[in-house]
Short mmCIF file of C-alpha atoms in Angstrom, two decimals:
data_model
loop_
_atom_site.label_atom_id
_atom_site.label_comp_id
_atom_site.label_asym_id
_atom_site.label_seq_id
_atom_site.Cartn_x
_atom_site.Cartn_y
_atom_site.Cartn_z
CA ASP A 8 -103.78 47.14 11.53
CA THR A 9 -101.00 45.09 9.75
CA ALA A 10 -97.88 47.20 9.35
CA VAL A 11 -96.14 45.18 6.65
CA SER A 12 -98.50 42.82 4.72
CA GLN A 13 -97.77 40.27 2.06
CA THR A 14 -99.87 38.48 -0.42
CA PRO A 15 -100.35 35.60 -0.94
CA LYS A 16 -99.31 33.75 2.18
CA TYR A 17 -98.88 30.53 0.35
CA LEU A 18 -98.04 29.99 -3.30
CA VAL A 19 -97.83 26.66 -4.96
CA THR A 20 -96.95 26.64 -8.60
CA GLN A 21 -95.34 24.49 -11.24
CA MET A 22 -91.77 24.86 -12.68
CA GLY A 23 -91.54 27.41 -15.54
CA ASN A 24 -94.48 29.51 -14.35
CA ASP A 25 -94.26 33.25 -13.69
CA LYS A 26 -95.59 34.51 -10.40
CA SER A 27 -95.71 37.77 -8.34
CA ILE A 28 -95.72 38.23 -4.58
CA LYS A 29 -97.04 41.57 -3.34
CA CYS A 30 -95.89 43.66 -0.35
CA GLU A 31 -97.42 46.74 1.20
CA GLN A 32 -96.44 48.74 4.24
CA ASN A 33 -98.60 51.41 5.90
CA LEU A 34 -95.81 52.77 8.23
CA GLY A 35 -94.84 55.59 5.89
CA HIS A 36 -91.26 54.08 5.61
CA ASP A 37 -89.07 55.05 2.82
CA THR A 38 -87.01 51.83 2.23
CA MET A 39 -88.29 48.39 1.57
CA TYR A 40 -86.57 45.15 1.24
CA TRP A 41 -86.95 41.60 0.01
CA TYR A 42 -85.32 38.65 2.00
CA LYS A 43 -85.28 34.96 0.98
CA GLN A 44 -85.38 32.29 3.67
CA ASP A 45 -84.33 28.80 2.47
CA SER A 46 -85.43 25.41 3.77
CA LYS A 47 -82.54 25.62 6.34
CA LYS A 48 -83.96 28.88 7.68
CA PHE A 49 -80.92 30.95 6.34
CA LEU A 50 -81.96 34.48 5.67
CA LYS A 51 -80.46 36.54 2.91
CA ILE A 52 -81.13 39.98 1.43
CA MET A 53 -82.40 40.02 -2.08
CA PHE A 54 -83.23 43.71 -2.92
CA SER A 55 -83.87 47.03 -1.39
CA TYR A 56 -85.81 50.01 -2.66
CA ASN A 57 -85.73 53.50 -1.40
CA ASN A 58 -88.33 55.85 -2.60
CA LYS A 59 -88.90 53.58 -5.61
CA GLU A 60 -85.16 53.62 -6.38
CA LEU A 61 -83.29 50.21 -6.32
CA ILE A 62 -80.44 50.56 -3.93
CA ILE A 63 -79.44 46.92 -3.20
CA ASN A 64 -79.39 44.01 -5.67
CA GLU A 65 -77.54 41.02 -4.16
CA THR A 66 -76.53 38.88 -7.11
CA VAL A 67 -80.09 37.66 -7.54
CA PRO A 68 -80.87 35.91 -10.88
CA ASN A 69 -82.49 38.27 -13.35
CA ARG A 70 -85.50 36.04 -13.26
CA PHE A 71 -86.35 37.91 -10.14
CA SER A 72 -87.66 41.50 -10.79
CA PRO A 73 -88.86 43.80 -7.96
CA LYS A 74 -91.21 46.50 -8.93
CA SER A 75 -91.97 49.53 -6.72
CA PRO A 76 -95.06 51.30 -8.04
CA ASP A 77 -94.85 53.71 -4.95
CA LYS A 78 -92.78 53.87 -1.81
CA ALA A 79 -95.51 51.86 0.03
CA HIS A 80 -95.34 49.01 -2.15
CA LEU A 81 -92.61 46.63 -3.33
CA ASN A 82 -93.66 43.65 -5.40
CA LEU A 83 -91.56 40.75 -6.40
CA HIS A 84 -92.09 39.21 -9.77
CA ILE A 85 -90.35 35.78 -10.62
CA ASN A 86 -90.12 34.44 -14.14
CA SER A 87 -89.48 30.82 -15.13
CA LEU A 88 -89.71 29.53 -11.60
CA GLU A 89 -87.35 26.73 -10.65
CA LEU A 90 -87.44 24.18 -7.97
CA GLY A 91 -84.67 25.96 -6.11
CA ASP A 92 -86.94 29.13 -5.85
CA SER A 93 -88.95 27.25 -3.17
CA ALA A 94 -88.38 29.37 0.00
CA VAL A 95 -90.11 31.78 2.32
CA TYR A 96 -89.95 35.39 1.04
CA PHE A 97 -90.11 38.16 3.53
CA CYS A 98 -90.73 41.75 2.91
CA ALA A 99 -89.56 44.41 5.28
CA SER A 100 -89.53 48.14 5.54
CA ARG A 101 -87.49 50.83 7.28
CA LYS A 102 -87.85 54.53 8.03
CA GLU A 103 -84.99 56.34 6.49
CA LYS A 104 -84.76 59.08 9.19
CA GLY A 105 -85.20 59.03 12.89
CA HIS A 106 -85.12 55.44 14.18
CA ALA A 107 -83.56 54.47 10.94
CA ASP A 108 -82.19 51.10 12.16
CA THR A 109 -85.06 48.91 12.73
CA GLN A 110 -86.61 46.75 9.81
CA TYR A 111 -90.21 45.67 10.35
CA PHE A 112 -90.94 42.27 8.61
CA GLY A 113 -94.03 41.06 6.95
CA PRO A 114 -95.46 37.59 7.76
CA GLY A 115 -93.84 35.90 4.73
CA THR A 116 -94.96 34.03 1.66
CA ARG A 117 -94.15 30.46 1.37
CA LEU A 118 -93.42 29.59 -2.23
CA THR A 119 -93.53 26.00 -3.21
CA VAL A 120 -92.30 25.06 -6.67
CA LEU A 121 -93.39 21.59 -8.02
CA ALA B 16 -67.74 42.03 4.06
CA GLN B 17 -69.48 41.31 7.36
CA SER B 18 -70.57 37.98 8.60
CA VAL B 19 -72.43 36.57 11.46
CA THR B 20 -71.98 33.18 13.22
CA GLN B 21 -74.47 31.65 15.47
CA LEU B 22 -72.63 28.87 17.13
CA ASP B 23 -75.57 26.75 18.13
CA SER B 24 -78.14 25.61 15.68
CA GLN B 25 -80.36 24.17 18.25
CA VAL B 26 -80.63 24.66 22.08
CA PRO B 27 -82.96 22.55 24.08
CA VAL B 28 -83.77 23.97 27.41
CA PHE B 29 -86.14 23.12 30.29
CA GLU B 30 -88.86 25.52 31.23
CA GLU B 31 -87.84 28.01 33.89
CA ALA B 32 -84.18 27.51 33.20
CA PRO B 33 -81.85 30.26 31.82
CA VAL B 34 -80.76 30.08 28.17
CA GLU B 35 -77.83 31.84 26.31
CA LEU B 36 -77.76 32.04 22.60
CA ARG B 37 -74.31 32.84 21.24
CA CYS B 38 -73.64 35.28 18.36
CA ASN B 39 -70.37 36.40 16.99
CA TYR B 40 -69.76 38.69 14.06
CA SER B 41 -66.87 40.04 11.85
CA SER B 42 -66.79 43.36 10.26
CA SER B 43 -64.10 45.92 9.37
CA VAL B 44 -66.30 48.79 10.30
CA SER B 45 -68.82 49.74 13.05
CA VAL B 46 -72.05 47.70 13.10
CA TYR B 47 -75.43 47.85 14.63
CA LEU B 48 -76.48 44.70 16.20
CA PHE B 49 -79.93 43.03 16.40
CA TRP B 50 -81.75 39.84 17.58
CA TYR B 51 -84.91 38.85 15.88
CA VAL B 52 -87.28 35.98 16.91
CA GLN B 53 -89.27 33.94 14.45
CA TYR B 54 -92.30 31.94 16.05
CA PRO B 55 -93.36 28.93 14.00
CA ASN B 56 -94.96 29.92 10.71
CA GLN B 57 -94.56 33.68 11.55
CA GLY B 58 -92.43 36.64 10.34
CA LEU B 59 -89.53 38.13 12.21
CA GLN B 60 -90.01 40.23 15.20
CA LEU B 61 -87.43 42.47 16.80
CA LEU B 62 -86.20 41.34 20.25
CA LEU B 63 -83.66 44.13 20.97
CA LYS B 64 -80.96 46.05 19.27
CA TYR B 65 -77.64 47.56 20.06
CA LEU B 66 -76.69 50.88 18.40
CA SER B 67 -74.47 52.68 20.81
CA GLY B 68 -74.05 53.44 24.50
CA SER B 69 -74.55 50.83 27.20
CA THR B 70 -73.19 47.46 26.23
CA LEU B 71 -76.14 45.72 28.11
CA VAL B 72 -79.40 45.84 26.21
CA LYS B 73 -82.65 44.86 27.44
CA GLY B 74 -85.42 43.74 24.99
CA ILE B 75 -88.89 42.30 25.08
CA ASN B 76 -90.05 39.23 26.64
CA GLY B 77 -87.36 39.35 29.42
CA PHE B 78 -84.43 38.93 26.99
CA GLU B 79 -81.25 40.81 27.14
CA ALA B 80 -77.97 40.91 25.25
CA GLU B 81 -74.45 42.11 25.92
CA PHE B 82 -72.29 43.72 23.21
CA ASN B 83 -68.58 42.81 23.63
CA LYS B 84 -66.60 44.64 21.23
CA SER B 85 -63.16 42.96 21.94
CA GLN B 86 -64.85 39.54 21.45
CA THR B 87 -67.01 40.78 18.54
CA SER B 88 -69.90 39.05 20.29
CA PHE B 89 -73.49 39.82 21.11
CA HIS B 90 -74.87 36.99 23.13
CA LEU B 91 -78.56 36.79 23.96
CA ARG B 92 -79.81 35.65 27.37
CA LYS B 93 -82.91 35.02 29.25
CA PRO B 94 -82.81 33.97 32.99
CA SER B 95 -86.02 31.76 32.90
CA VAL B 96 -87.79 30.63 29.71
CA HIS B 97 -91.32 29.78 29.11
CA ILE B 98 -92.78 27.23 26.69
CA SER B 99 -93.87 30.11 24.50
CA ASP B 100 -90.21 31.09 24.02
CA THR B 101 -89.91 28.14 21.63
CA ALA B 102 -88.82 29.59 18.35
CA GLU B 103 -86.00 30.41 16.05
CA TYR B 104 -83.68 33.28 17.01
CA PHE B 105 -81.64 35.27 14.50
CA CYS B 106 -78.69 37.58 15.23
CA ALA B 107 -78.10 40.16 12.63
CA VAL B 108 -75.76 43.08 11.82
CA MET B 109 -76.32 46.24 9.83
CA ILE B 110 -73.59 48.43 8.44
CA LYS B 111 -75.19 51.84 8.05
CA ALA B 112 -73.29 52.68 4.78
CA ALA B 113 -74.14 49.53 3.14
CA GLY B 114 -77.72 50.29 2.20
CA ASN B 115 -78.74 49.45 5.73
CA LYS B 116 -79.18 45.83 4.86
CA LEU B 117 -79.29 43.22 7.57
CA THR B 118 -76.80 40.29 7.29
CA PHE B 119 -78.17 37.34 9.39
CA GLY B 120 -76.69 34.55 11.16
CA GLY B 121 -77.81 30.97 10.65
CA GLY B 122 -80.39 30.99 13.33
CA THR B 123 -80.75 29.05 16.73
CA ARG B 124 -83.75 26.94 17.32
CA VAL B 125 -84.72 27.12 21.01
CA LEU B 126 -86.89 24.23 22.11
CA VAL B 127 -88.40 24.80 25.56
CA LYS B 128 -89.27 21.42 27.23
CA PRO B 129 -91.68 21.16 30.19
#
């Protein structure tokens, strides 16, 4: 069973379009994250939600809007896609209590904006 | 703000030879330290972590790392690599008070040659 899953795995779209990436975790974790990995493999935090509440927003353009319908899901919606949005987006989750340090990552969604 | 520097962007190594990947960090407060591995076209997998206690940490796949507080380093080592260790390796820090976000280094690509 996949612990942290993302859909789609690949997403190719045109500039200006709006798209969503979905993330689900079945670990019972309380906190979820979105990270962006650019073409040089550099990884940077974008957002974090804890129990559906936004707790980290790292100066990401407001074209990016995370949505957490429940604590097992954290979706990423991107409006007016730009070439620079091309990257691999990783979702991660973490348990708030107990072993609160380890983040578990999804397989990534490779977004290509043409 | 914390930062992580991985001094080598690429490390070529022959099979069965030892490898060391260097990681230095800067932070004004105590941090947790992690090494993640990313195999080609996959997500990130935790190799090992340092939270407290013994400064020598053993992880999966024969990897170990040593925390050196005075040098603010957390170098990763493996005494004998396999072809299957070819991957990208990321050092990361977490400050517990900062929403538990991970700050990553730029990554080190390990290429194991036969």
